Coordinates of C-alpha atoms in Angstrom, one line a residue:
Chain A
M1 CA 78.2 46.5 50.4
I2 CA 78.0 43.3 48.4
L3 CA 81.3 42.2 50.0
V4 CA 79.9 43.0 53.5
K5 CA 76.8 40.9 52.8
F6 CA 79.0 38.1 51.4
Y7 CA 81.1 38.2 54.6
V8 CA 78.1 38.2 56.9
R9 CA 76.6 35.3 54.9
L10 CA 79.9 33.4 55.1
L11 CA 80.2 34.0 58.9
Y12 CA 76.6 32.9 59.3
E13 CA 77.2 29.7 57.3
V14 CA 80.4 28.9 59.2
E15 CA 78.7 29.5 62.5
L16 CA 75.7 27.4 61.4
K17 CA 77.9 24.5 60.3
R18 CA 79.9 24.7 63.5
K19 CA 76.7 24.5 65.5
I20 CA 75.5 21.6 63.4
F21 CA 78.7 19.7 64.2
V22 CA 78.4 20.6 67.9
Y23 CA 75.0 19.0 67.8
Y24 CA 76.3 16.1 65.8
I25 CA 79.0 15.4 68.4
A26 CA 76.4 15.7 71.2
F27 CA 74.1 13.3 69.3
K28 CA 76.8 10.7 68.8
M29 CA 78.0 11.0 72.4
L30 CA 74.5 10.4 73.6
V31 CA 73.5 7.5 71.3
G32 CA 76.9 5.9 71.6
D33 CA 76.3 5.2 75.2
R34 CA 73.4 3.0 74.5
G35 CA 72.6 1.7 78.0
R36 CA 72.3 5.2 79.5
Y37 CA 70.6 6.6 76.4
I38 CA 67.9 3.9 76.8
G39 CA 67.8 4.4 80.6
I40 CA 67.2 8.2 80.2
I41 CA 64.5 7.6 77.6
I42 CA 62.7 5.0 79.7
G43 CA 62.7 7.4 82.7
I44 CA 61.2 10.2 80.6
S45 CA 58.8 7.9 78.8
F46 CA 57.5 6.6 82.1
A47 CA 57.0 10.1 83.4
A48 CA 55.3 11.2 80.2
L49 CA 53.0 8.1 80.3
I50 CA 52.0 8.7 83.8
M51 CA 51.6 12.5 83.2
T52 CA 49.3 11.9 80.3
Q53 CA 47.5 8.7 81.1
Q54 CA 46.5 9.4 84.7
P55 CA 45.2 13.0 84.1
S56 CA 43.4 11.6 81.0
I57 CA 41.5 9.1 83.2
F58 CA 40.9 11.9 85.7
L59 CA 39.5 14.2 83.0
G60 CA 37.4 11.3 81.7
I61 CA 35.9 10.8 85.1
L62 CA 35.3 14.5 85.6
T63 CA 33.6 14.6 82.1
R64 CA 31.3 11.9 83.2
T65 CA 30.2 13.9 86.3
Y66 CA 28.5 16.4 84.0
S67 CA 27.7 14.2 81.0
F68 CA 24.0 14.4 81.7
I69 CA 24.1 18.2 81.4
T70 CA 25.9 18.1 78.0
D71 CA 23.6 15.3 76.8
I72 CA 20.6 17.7 77.1
S73 CA 21.5 20.3 74.6
L74 CA 18.2 22.3 74.1
P75 CA 18.0 24.4 77.2
D76 CA 20.2 27.4 77.7
I77 CA 19.6 27.7 81.5
W78 CA 19.1 25.2 84.3
V79 CA 17.1 26.4 87.3
M80 CA 17.1 24.7 90.6
D81 CA 16.9 25.0 94.4
P82 CA 19.7 27.2 95.8
K83 CA 21.0 24.3 97.9
V84 CA 21.6 22.1 94.9
Q85 CA 25.4 21.7 94.5
Y86 CA 25.8 19.4 91.4
I87 CA 23.8 17.5 88.8
D88 CA 23.1 14.4 90.9
D89 CA 22.1 16.5 93.9
S90 CA 18.3 16.8 94.5
N91 CA 16.2 19.3 96.4
P92 CA 12.8 19.2 94.7
L93 CA 10.8 22.3 94.0
P94 CA 7.0 22.8 94.0
D95 CA 5.6 22.5 90.5
T96 CA 4.3 26.1 90.8
Q97 CA 7.9 27.3 90.5
L98 CA 7.8 26.2 86.9
Y99 CA 5.1 28.8 86.0
R100 CA 7.0 31.5 87.9
V101 CA 10.1 30.8 85.9
A102 CA 8.2 30.7 82.7
G103 CA 6.8 34.1 83.5
V104 CA 10.2 35.8 83.7
D105 CA 10.9 38.3 81.0
G106 CA 13.2 36.8 78.4
V107 CA 12.2 33.2 78.9
E108 CA 11.1 31.5 75.6
W109 CA 10.0 28.3 77.4
A110 CA 10.4 26.5 80.7
K111 CA 10.1 22.7 81.1
P112 CA 10.1 20.4 84.1
L113 CA 12.7 17.7 84.6
Y114 CA 12.7 15.0 87.2
K115 CA 16.1 13.4 88.0
G116 CA 16.3 10.8 90.8
T117 CA 17.0 7.2 91.5
I118 CA 14.7 4.3 91.6
Q119 CA 14.9 0.5 92.2
A120 CA 14.1 -1.6 89.2
R121 CA 13.2 -5.2 89.7
L122 CA 14.5 -7.4 86.9
P123 CA 12.7 -10.5 85.5
N124 CA 15.2 -12.7 87.4
G125 CA 14.1 -11.1 90.7
A126 CA 17.2 -9.1 91.2
F127 CA 17.1 -5.3 92.0
Q128 CA 19.1 -2.7 90.3
T129 CA 19.3 1.0 91.2
C130 CA 18.6 3.1 88.1
N131 CA 18.6 6.8 87.3
L132 CA 15.0 7.8 86.4
I133 CA 14.6 10.9 84.2
G134 CA 11.2 12.4 83.9
I135 CA 10.8 14.7 80.9
D136 CA 8.2 17.1 79.8
D137 CA 5.1 15.2 78.7
A138 CA 4.1 17.5 75.9
T139 CA 7.4 18.4 74.2
L140 CA 9.6 15.5 75.4
I141 CA 12.4 18.1 75.9
G142 CA 15.2 16.6 78.0
G143 CA 14.8 13.2 76.3
P144 CA 17.7 11.3 74.8
A145 CA 19.3 12.9 71.7
E146 CA 20.2 9.6 69.9
M147 CA 18.1 6.4 69.7
V148 CA 19.4 3.0 68.7
E149 CA 16.0 1.4 68.6
G150 CA 12.5 2.9 68.8
K151 CA 11.6 6.6 69.0
V152 CA 11.4 9.1 71.8
E153 CA 7.7 9.7 70.9
N154 CA 7.1 6.1 72.0
L155 CA 7.2 7.5 75.6
R156 CA 3.6 8.7 74.9
R157 CA 2.5 5.0 75.3
N158 CA 1.2 3.8 78.6
D159 CA 3.8 2.7 81.2
S160 CA 6.6 3.3 78.8
V161 CA 10.3 3.8 79.6
I162 CA 13.3 4.2 77.3
V163 CA 16.5 2.5 78.5
N164 CA 20.0 3.6 77.7
L165 CA 22.1 1.1 75.6
E166 CA 24.8 0.4 78.2
G167 CA 22.2 -0.3 80.9
A168 CA 20.2 -2.5 78.6
Q169 CA 23.3 -4.5 77.7
T170 CA 24.8 -4.8 81.2
K171 CA 23.0 -4.1 84.5
L172 CA 19.5 -4.6 83.2
A173 CA 20.4 -7.6 81.0
G174 CA 18.6 -10.8 81.8
T175 CA 20.2 -14.1 82.9
P176 CA 22.0 -15.9 80.1
K177 CA 19.9 -18.7 78.5
Y178 CA 22.4 -21.2 79.6
P179 CA 25.3 -21.0 82.1
G180 CA 28.3 -19.2 80.6
G181 CA 26.2 -18.1 77.6
P182 CA 26.0 -14.6 76.1
S183 CA 24.2 -12.0 78.2
N184 CA 20.6 -11.4 77.4
P185 CA 20.2 -7.7 76.8
L186 CA 17.0 -5.9 77.7
K187 CA 14.9 -5.5 74.5
I188 CA 12.0 -3.4 73.3
G189 CA 8.9 -4.9 74.8
D190 CA 10.6 -6.3 77.9
I191 CA 9.0 -5.5 81.2
L192 CA 10.5 -3.9 84.2
E193 CA 9.1 -3.4 87.7
L194 CA 9.7 0.1 89.1
N195 CA 8.7 0.5 92.7
D196 CA 5.9 -2.0 92.3
H197 CA 4.8 -0.3 89.0
Y198 CA 4.7 -2.1 85.7
A199 CA 6.9 -0.4 83.0
I200 CA 7.6 -1.5 79.4
N201 CA 10.7 -0.7 77.5
V202 CA 9.8 1.1 74.3
G203 CA 13.3 2.2 73.1
I204 CA 17.0 2.0 73.5
A205 CA 18.9 5.3 73.7
I206 CA 22.6 6.2 73.5
T207 CA 23.7 8.3 76.4
T208 CA 27.1 9.4 77.6
R209 CA 28.4 7.3 80.4
T210 CA 27.7 8.9 83.8
F211 CA 29.9 9.1 86.9
Q212 CA 27.8 6.5 88.7
S213 CA 27.4 4.3 85.6
Q214 CA 23.9 3.3 86.6
P215 CA 21.3 2.4 84.0
I216 CA 19.2 5.4 82.8
L217 CA 15.5 5.2 82.4
F218 CA 13.7 8.0 80.5
T219 CA 10.0 8.5 81.0
T220 CA 7.5 11.4 81.1
Y221 CA 7.4 13.7 84.0
S222 CA 3.8 12.8 84.9
R223 CA 4.7 9.0 84.8
A224 CA 7.8 9.6 86.9
M225 CA 5.5 11.0 89.6
Q226 CA 3.7 7.6 89.6
F227 CA 6.9 5.6 89.6
V228 CA 8.7 7.3 92.5
P229 CA 7.5 6.9 96.1
P230 CA 4.9 9.6 97.0
Q231 CA 6.5 12.9 98.1
R232 CA 5.5 16.5 98.3
N233 CA 7.6 17.8 95.4
I234 CA 9.5 16.0 92.6
L235 CA 10.5 18.9 90.3
T236 CA 14.3 18.6 90.3
F237 CA 15.3 21.1 87.6
I238 CA 13.5 23.6 85.3
L239 CA 15.0 23.7 81.8
V240 CA 14.8 27.1 80.3
K241 CA 15.3 28.4 76.8
A242 CA 16.1 32.1 76.4
K243 CA 14.3 34.2 73.8
P244 CA 16.5 35.0 70.8
G245 CA 18.9 37.9 71.5
V246 CA 18.5 37.6 75.3
N247 CA 21.8 37.5 77.2
H248 CA 21.9 34.3 79.2
Q249 CA 23.8 35.8 82.1
D250 CA 21.3 38.6 82.5
L251 CA 18.5 36.1 82.3
T252 CA 19.9 33.9 85.1
K253 CA 20.1 37.0 87.3
R254 CA 16.5 38.0 86.5
I255 CA 15.3 34.5 87.2
H256 CA 17.1 34.5 90.6
E257 CA 15.7 38.0 91.5
R258 CA 12.2 37.0 90.6
T259 CA 12.0 33.5 92.0
K260 CA 14.9 33.3 94.5
L261 CA 15.9 30.0 92.7
M262 CA 19.4 29.5 91.4
A263 CA 19.7 29.7 87.6
Y264 CA 22.9 28.7 85.8
T265 CA 23.9 28.7 82.2
R266 CA 25.0 25.2 81.0
G267 CA 28.7 26.1 81.3
E268 CA 28.2 27.5 84.9
F269 CA 26.3 24.4 85.9
I270 CA 29.1 22.2 84.5
N271 CA 31.7 24.2 86.4
R272 CA 29.6 23.9 89.6
T273 CA 29.3 20.2 89.2
V274 CA 33.0 19.8 88.5
N275 CA 34.0 22.0 91.4
Y276 CA 31.8 19.9 93.7
Y277 CA 33.6 16.7 92.8
L278 CA 37.0 18.4 93.0
K279 CA 36.3 19.8 96.5
N280 CA 34.3 17.0 98.0
T281 CA 35.9 13.8 96.6
A282 CA 39.4 12.3 96.8
L283 CA 39.6 12.2 93.0
P284 CA 42.1 15.1 92.7
I285 CA 44.3 13.9 95.5
N286 CA 44.4 10.3 94.2
F287 CA 45.2 11.2 90.7
G288 CA 47.4 14.2 91.7
A289 CA 49.5 11.8 93.8
S290 CA 49.9 9.4 90.9
V291 CA 50.9 12.2 88.5
L292 CA 53.3 13.7 91.1
L293 CA 54.8 10.3 91.7
G294 CA 55.2 9.7 88.0
F295 CA 56.8 13.1 87.6
L296 CA 59.2 12.5 90.5
V297 CA 60.2 9.0 89.5
G298 CA 60.7 10.1 86.0
A299 CA 62.8 13.1 87.1
V300 CA 64.9 11.1 89.4
I301 CA 65.6 8.3 86.8
A302 CA 66.2 10.7 84.0
G303 CA 68.1 13.2 86.1
Q304 CA 70.4 10.6 87.7
T305 CA 71.1 8.8 84.5
F306 CA 71.7 11.9 82.5
H307 CA 74.0 13.2 85.2
N308 CA 75.9 9.9 85.2
F309 CA 76.2 10.1 81.5
T310 CA 77.7 13.6 81.7
M311 CA 80.0 12.6 84.5
E312 CA 81.2 9.7 82.3
N313 CA 81.8 12.1 79.4
L314 CA 83.2 14.9 81.5
R315 CA 86.7 14.1 80.3
Y316 CA 85.6 14.6 76.7
F317 CA 83.8 17.8 77.5
G318 CA 87.2 18.8 79.0
V319 CA 89.0 17.8 75.8
L320 CA 86.6 20.0 73.7
K321 CA 87.1 22.8 76.2
A322 CA 90.9 22.5 76.0
M323 CA 90.7 22.6 72.2
G324 CA 88.8 25.9 72.3
A325 CA 85.1 24.9 72.5
S326 CA 83.3 27.6 74.4
Q327 CA 81.2 27.2 77.5
K328 CA 78.2 28.1 75.3
A329 CA 78.9 25.3 72.8
L330 CA 79.2 22.8 75.6
V331 CA 75.9 24.0 77.2
S332 CA 74.3 23.8 73.7
M333 CA 75.5 20.2 73.5
I334 CA 73.9 19.2 76.8
L335 CA 70.7 21.1 76.1
S336 CA 70.4 19.4 72.7
Q337 CA 71.0 16.0 74.3
A338 CA 68.3 16.8 76.9
A339 CA 66.0 18.0 74.2
L340 CA 66.6 14.8 72.1
V341 CA 65.9 12.4 74.9
G342 CA 63.0 14.6 76.1
G343 CA 61.4 14.5 72.6
I344 CA 61.9 10.8 72.1
G345 CA 60.8 10.0 75.7
Y346 CA 57.7 12.2 75.4
G347 CA 56.8 10.7 72.1
L348 CA 57.1 7.2 73.4
G349 CA 55.1 8.1 76.6
L350 CA 52.4 9.8 74.6
G351 CA 52.4 6.8 72.2
A352 CA 51.9 4.4 75.1
T353 CA 49.1 6.6 76.4
A354 CA 47.5 6.6 72.9
L355 CA 47.8 2.8 72.9
F356 CA 46.2 2.6 76.3
A357 CA 43.3 4.9 75.0
W358 CA 42.9 2.6 72.0
A359 CA 42.9 -0.5 74.2
I360 CA 40.2 0.8 76.5
N361 CA 38.1 2.4 73.8
D362 CA 35.2 0.0 74.3
S363 CA 35.5 -0.5 78.0
V364 CA 33.9 1.2 81.0
L365 CA 37.2 3.1 81.7
A366 CA 37.0 6.9 81.5
F367 CA 39.6 8.6 79.3
R368 CA 39.8 12.1 77.9
F369 CA 42.9 13.7 76.4
T370 CA 42.7 17.4 75.7
W371 CA 45.1 20.0 74.2
E372 CA 45.5 21.5 77.7
L373 CA 46.7 18.1 78.9
F374 CA 49.1 17.9 75.9
L375 CA 50.6 21.2 77.0
F376 CA 50.7 20.2 80.6
S377 CA 52.5 17.0 79.9
I378 CA 55.0 18.7 77.6
F379 CA 55.7 21.3 80.2
G380 CA 56.2 18.5 82.8
V381 CA 58.7 16.7 80.5
M382 CA 60.5 19.9 79.8
I383 CA 60.9 20.5 83.5
I384 CA 62.4 17.0 83.9
C385 CA 64.8 17.6 81.0
A386 CA 65.7 21.0 82.3
F387 CA 66.4 19.5 85.7
A388 CA 68.5 16.7 84.2
A389 CA 70.3 19.2 82.0
F390 CA 70.8 21.6 84.9
L391 CA 72.6 19.0 86.9
S392 CA 74.9 18.3 84.0
I393 CA 75.5 21.9 83.0
R394 CA 76.5 22.7 86.5
K395 CA 79.3 20.1 86.3
V396 CA 80.4 21.3 82.9
F397 CA 80.5 25.0 84.1
K398 CA 82.7 24.0 87.0
L399 CA 84.9 21.8 84.8
E400 CA 88.5 22.9 84.5
A401 CA 90.0 22.1 81.1
A402 CA 93.1 20.8 82.9
V403 CA 91.1 17.7 83.8
V404 CA 92.2 16.4 80.4
F405 CA 95.7 15.8 81.8
Q406 CA 94.5 13.7 84.7
S407 CA 95.1 10.0 84.0
Chain B
M1 CA 125.0 36.6 68.4
T2 CA 121.2 36.8 67.6
K3 CA 118.7 36.3 70.3
P4 CA 116.7 33.1 69.7
N5 CA 112.9 33.2 69.0
Y6 CA 111.2 31.9 72.1
A7 CA 108.0 30.0 71.8
V8 CA 107.5 29.9 75.6
Q9 CA 108.9 32.1 78.3
C10 CA 108.1 31.1 81.9
Q11 CA 109.2 33.5 84.5
E12 CA 108.9 32.6 88.2
I13 CA 105.7 30.6 87.7
K14 CA 104.1 29.5 91.0
K15 CA 101.0 27.5 91.4
N16 CA 99.2 26.7 94.6
Y17 CA 96.3 24.3 95.0
G18 CA 93.9 24.6 98.0
V19 CA 93.9 27.2 100.8
G20 CA 95.2 27.5 104.4
E21 CA 96.7 24.4 105.9
N22 CA 95.6 22.3 103.0
Q23 CA 97.5 24.4 100.5
V24 CA 99.9 22.5 98.2
Q25 CA 102.6 24.3 96.3
A26 CA 102.7 22.5 92.9
L27 CA 105.1 24.9 91.3
R28 CA 107.6 27.0 93.3
G29 CA 109.0 29.5 90.8
V30 CA 109.6 27.9 87.5
N31 CA 111.8 29.6 84.9
L32 CA 112.0 28.0 81.5
N33 CA 112.5 29.3 78.0
I34 CA 111.6 27.1 75.1
I35 CA 112.9 27.9 71.6
E36 CA 110.7 27.9 68.6
G37 CA 110.9 24.5 66.7
E38 CA 112.3 22.8 69.7
L39 CA 111.2 19.4 71.1
I40 CA 111.6 19.6 74.8
I41 CA 110.9 16.9 77.4
L42 CA 109.8 17.7 80.9
A43 CA 110.9 14.7 83.1
G44 CA 110.7 14.0 86.7
P45 CA 109.0 12.0 89.4
S46 CA 105.2 11.9 89.8
G47 CA 103.8 15.0 91.6
C48 CA 106.8 17.2 90.7
G49 CA 104.6 19.6 88.8
K50 CA 105.1 18.6 85.1
T51 CA 101.5 18.4 84.2
T52 CA 100.7 21.6 86.1
L53 CA 103.4 23.4 84.1
I54 CA 102.1 22.2 80.7
S55 CA 98.5 23.1 81.7
I56 CA 99.6 26.6 82.5
I57 CA 101.7 26.9 79.3
A58 CA 98.7 25.6 77.3
G59 CA 96.4 28.2 78.8
I60 CA 94.0 25.8 80.5
L61 CA 95.1 26.6 84.0
D62 CA 95.9 29.9 85.7
Q63 CA 99.2 30.3 87.6
T64 CA 99.1 31.8 91.1
A65 CA 102.1 34.0 90.3
G66 CA 104.6 34.7 87.6
D67 CA 104.3 35.2 83.9
C68 CA 103.9 32.7 81.1
I69 CA 104.3 34.1 77.6
V70 CA 103.5 31.9 74.7
Y71 CA 104.3 33.2 71.3
N72 CA 104.4 36.7 72.7
E73 CA 101.0 36.4 74.3
N74 CA 100.4 36.4 78.0
A75 CA 97.3 34.4 78.8
S76 CA 97.0 36.1 82.2
Y77 CA 95.9 39.3 80.4
M78 CA 93.5 37.6 78.0
T79 CA 89.7 37.4 78.4
E80 CA 88.3 33.8 78.6
H81 CA 87.0 34.1 75.0
D82 CA 90.4 35.3 73.7
R83 CA 92.1 32.5 75.5
L84 CA 89.8 30.0 73.9
V85 CA 90.5 31.5 70.5
F86 CA 94.2 31.5 71.2
R87 CA 94.2 27.9 72.2
S88 CA 92.0 26.8 69.3
H89 CA 94.4 28.3 66.8
N90 CA 97.8 27.8 68.4
I91 CA 97.9 24.8 70.6
G92 CA 97.5 21.1 69.9
F93 CA 97.1 18.4 72.6
V94 CA 98.2 14.8 72.8
F95 CA 97.1 12.9 75.9
Q96 CA 98.2 9.8 77.7
Q97 CA 94.8 8.1 77.4
F98 CA 94.4 9.5 73.9
N99 CA 91.1 11.1 74.9
L100 CA 89.5 10.3 71.5
L101 CA 85.7 10.7 71.6
P102 CA 84.7 7.1 71.7
T103 CA 81.5 7.5 69.6
L104 CA 83.1 9.5 66.8
S105 CA 85.1 8.0 63.9
A106 CA 88.8 8.6 63.5
S107 CA 88.1 11.2 60.8
E108 CA 85.5 13.0 62.9
N109 CA 87.8 13.1 65.9
V110 CA 90.6 14.6 63.8
A111 CA 88.2 17.2 62.3
I112 CA 87.2 18.6 65.7
P113 CA 89.8 21.4 66.0
L114 CA 89.1 22.5 62.5
I115 CA 85.3 22.7 63.1
I116 CA 85.9 24.6 66.3
N117 CA 88.0 27.1 64.2
G118 CA 85.1 27.5 61.8
V119 CA 86.3 25.4 58.9
S120 CA 83.4 24.0 56.8
L121 CA 82.4 20.4 57.5
N122 CA 83.4 19.2 54.0
E123 CA 86.8 20.8 54.1
A124 CA 87.4 19.6 57.7
F125 CA 86.6 15.9 56.8
E126 CA 88.6 16.1 53.6
R127 CA 91.7 17.5 55.4
S128 CA 91.3 15.0 58.2
S129 CA 91.2 12.1 55.7
V130 CA 94.3 13.3 53.9
L131 CA 96.2 13.7 57.2
L132 CA 95.1 10.2 58.4
K133 CA 96.5 8.8 55.2
K134 CA 99.8 10.6 55.8
M135 CA 99.9 9.1 59.3
G136 CA 99.6 5.6 57.8
L137 CA 95.9 5.2 58.7
E138 CA 94.5 4.8 55.3
G139 CA 91.2 2.9 55.4
K140 CA 90.8 3.7 59.1
Q141 CA 89.0 7.0 58.7
H142 CA 85.6 5.5 59.6
S143 CA 86.8 3.3 62.4
L144 CA 85.8 4.0 65.9
P145 CA 88.6 4.4 68.5
K146 CA 87.8 1.0 70.0
Q147 CA 88.4 -0.6 66.6
L148 CA 92.0 0.7 66.5
S149 CA 95.1 -0.5 68.3
G150 CA 96.8 1.7 70.9
G151 CA 99.4 2.9 68.4
Q152 CA 96.8 3.7 65.8
Q153 CA 94.7 5.6 68.4
Q154 CA 97.7 7.7 69.4
R155 CA 98.4 8.5 65.8
V156 CA 94.8 9.6 65.4
A157 CA 95.3 11.8 68.6
I158 CA 98.5 13.3 67.0
A159 CA 96.7 14.0 63.8
R160 CA 94.0 15.7 65.8
A161 CA 96.7 17.8 67.6
I162 CA 98.3 19.0 64.4
I163 CA 95.4 19.3 61.9
H164 CA 94.8 23.0 62.6
D165 CA 98.6 23.6 62.2
P166 CA 99.2 24.8 65.8
K167 CA 102.5 26.4 66.7
L168 CA 102.8 24.6 70.0
I169 CA 101.9 20.9 70.8
V170 CA 101.8 19.8 74.4
C171 CA 102.0 16.0 75.0
D172 CA 101.3 14.3 78.3
E173 CA 102.9 10.9 78.5
P174 CA 102.3 10.2 74.9
T175 CA 104.1 6.8 74.9
S176 CA 103.2 5.5 78.4
S177 CA 100.2 3.4 77.1
L178 CA 102.2 2.0 74.1
D179 CA 104.8 -0.7 73.7
G180 CA 108.4 0.2 73.1
E181 CA 108.3 -0.1 69.3
T182 CA 105.1 1.8 68.9
G183 CA 106.2 4.4 71.3
R184 CA 109.4 4.9 69.3
K185 CA 107.4 5.3 66.1
V186 CA 105.1 7.9 67.7
M187 CA 108.2 9.9 68.9
E188 CA 109.7 9.7 65.4
T189 CA 106.4 11.2 64.1
M190 CA 106.7 13.9 66.8
K191 CA 110.3 14.6 65.9
S192 CA 109.5 15.0 62.2
L193 CA 106.5 17.3 63.2
A194 CA 108.8 19.5 65.2
A195 CA 111.2 19.7 62.2
T196 CA 108.5 21.0 59.9
N197 CA 107.0 24.5 60.2
S198 CA 109.2 25.1 63.3
R199 CA 106.6 23.6 65.5
T200 CA 107.4 23.6 69.2
I201 CA 106.7 20.4 71.1
I202 CA 106.6 19.9 74.8
V203 CA 106.5 16.3 76.0
V204 CA 105.9 15.3 79.6
T205 CA 107.1 11.8 80.3
H206 CA 108.5 9.3 82.7
D207 CA 109.6 7.2 79.8
A208 CA 113.4 7.4 79.6
R209 CA 113.5 5.4 76.3
I210 CA 112.3 8.4 74.4
F211 CA 114.8 10.9 75.8
G212 CA 116.9 10.5 72.7
F213 CA 114.3 12.2 70.6
A214 CA 114.4 15.5 72.5
D215 CA 116.5 18.5 71.7
R216 CA 116.6 19.3 75.4
I217 CA 115.3 17.7 78.6
A218 CA 114.2 19.7 81.6
Q219 CA 114.5 17.8 84.8
M220 CA 111.8 18.8 87.4
E221 CA 111.6 18.0 91.0
D222 CA 109.4 19.3 93.8
G223 CA 107.8 22.1 91.7
R224 CA 111.1 23.4 90.4
I225 CA 113.3 22.9 87.3
L226 CA 116.5 21.4 88.6
N227 CA 118.4 21.2 85.3
V228 CA 118.0 21.7 81.6
M229 CA 120.3 19.6 79.5
S230 CA 120.7 18.2 76.0
S231 CA 119.5 14.6 75.3
Q232 CA 123.1 13.5 75.1
E233 CA 123.9 14.8 78.6
A234 CA 120.8 13.1 80.1
K235 CA 121.4 10.1 82.2
P236 CA 118.1 8.1 82.3
H237 CA 118.8 6.5 85.7
E238 CA 118.8 9.9 87.3
F239 CA 115.2 10.7 86.4

């Protein structure tokens, strides 16, 4: 028994060492042809860069479309007119709906939220379209989660608004004190004119950048009614908190049955918003085309160069075959070469994407890299490598060892 | 009189390439017996079928008809795997263009047949270094093929062909890329290899200068063997 084990162990070690040498030969063949080696890696790196960078920007933009929903974390359920398709859509409800929703069994509280746009007149006379958010006067639910300066409670002062940091520093910033000088950000105490109404800035808030990148002004719901032009209804959303232990899905159904309004959990509303942008904008086509192009160009460069490399080395594969190397060993060599260039190429491409992400960190560009994207891009690079290897393996399979005698 | 031990027995070997009107008959019924330990030269004009014949003998090409028995084994009845194993143990190759893997060192190139046969890496490299020293290539173990002269490369190729101690070595134009003096040295090495361990060596060549090293010379023409003669009987101008 011990002898059998020893023999199996010996066979295993011999086989392992043989495989290691096969991979060693494959490695040296590959890196020895430096021009092609670099060419293949450039092709794969390029494809990996495009396949990670472009979808990351796409995901970043998609994330911005629903950032307002994620910024408001307290409510479990968003209630709205059935015709509303996404977060920036508006079909106001009568205020009475708020009380109907609040009366539904399982609702802990229901608060009003106004979301619309308004023209702000800046001190220099210019106009800027802003998002105006009107939050519940009593509880201030729906207000900014993080303040840089001031407090959310400052909204209880007369004519007050809170401005988001990005808006204050860019689109609502005043004219520089001298030409070419630093911008003059909107500060606490500065005055804005909203639809001929006086408004005073009482705080600077941090918000996640939105799809439209307009400045965001927070105020109370009742004051929002004064700022916006007179209209029959201004209640855009009803924010609902479920009682502890109440199933959110069941509650959305109950709200719909009782009020005929649409109620969505936060996740459902995010999906609805994302789906709207996917179906009704050219975003997926534009970014999809870039990704596809990157994939194809990468596949063609890597496939062609890898194929040329194999053709160049076909004679040596023939030599190994003549000496007794099996088809399996030769295929292992090609696969290991493809895996090596794939791994290095992917690493470089991903590194370039990370560098890009670092470079744009403080800019307005959207960027979001997720583990799903990591898997997607690895899968894409694997397909490119498999395609390149397939072209080469086909040649080696068809290779007659007698090729070694051709001069 | 005792029957000689044959290393190779070719009986009515035929080989056709292509089909229909494009069919070419490379071998038209070759009969050739090669005795163990013999150094035999296959000579003849280009396209006469020399390379096709050694490819069939080496088991890397299938004949269309006939039998080729090498050391009592008929490759036609072997599985692909058995044929690979047979080749890896019994046959060594020397090529016209040397066919050394350009990115491997001399020592690594020589070790390849041992590794294919399952010898451990350490032992393979040790044996290849010893053999390279014997071949007069001491200090060149780590050189890449491009760093060696033509003669040195061919000696590395010969070392690779014999390191696993094969019974049969097939050589395709081993001296055609070498100058006369180097070619002569290479053939001297071949001759001494044939003398040790009763190794059989088949050399395909145009090079009449090396005919003197052969025990016999088989003259081929148009897919057939016209004549088999001793090296003394051969008249180089007739080839």
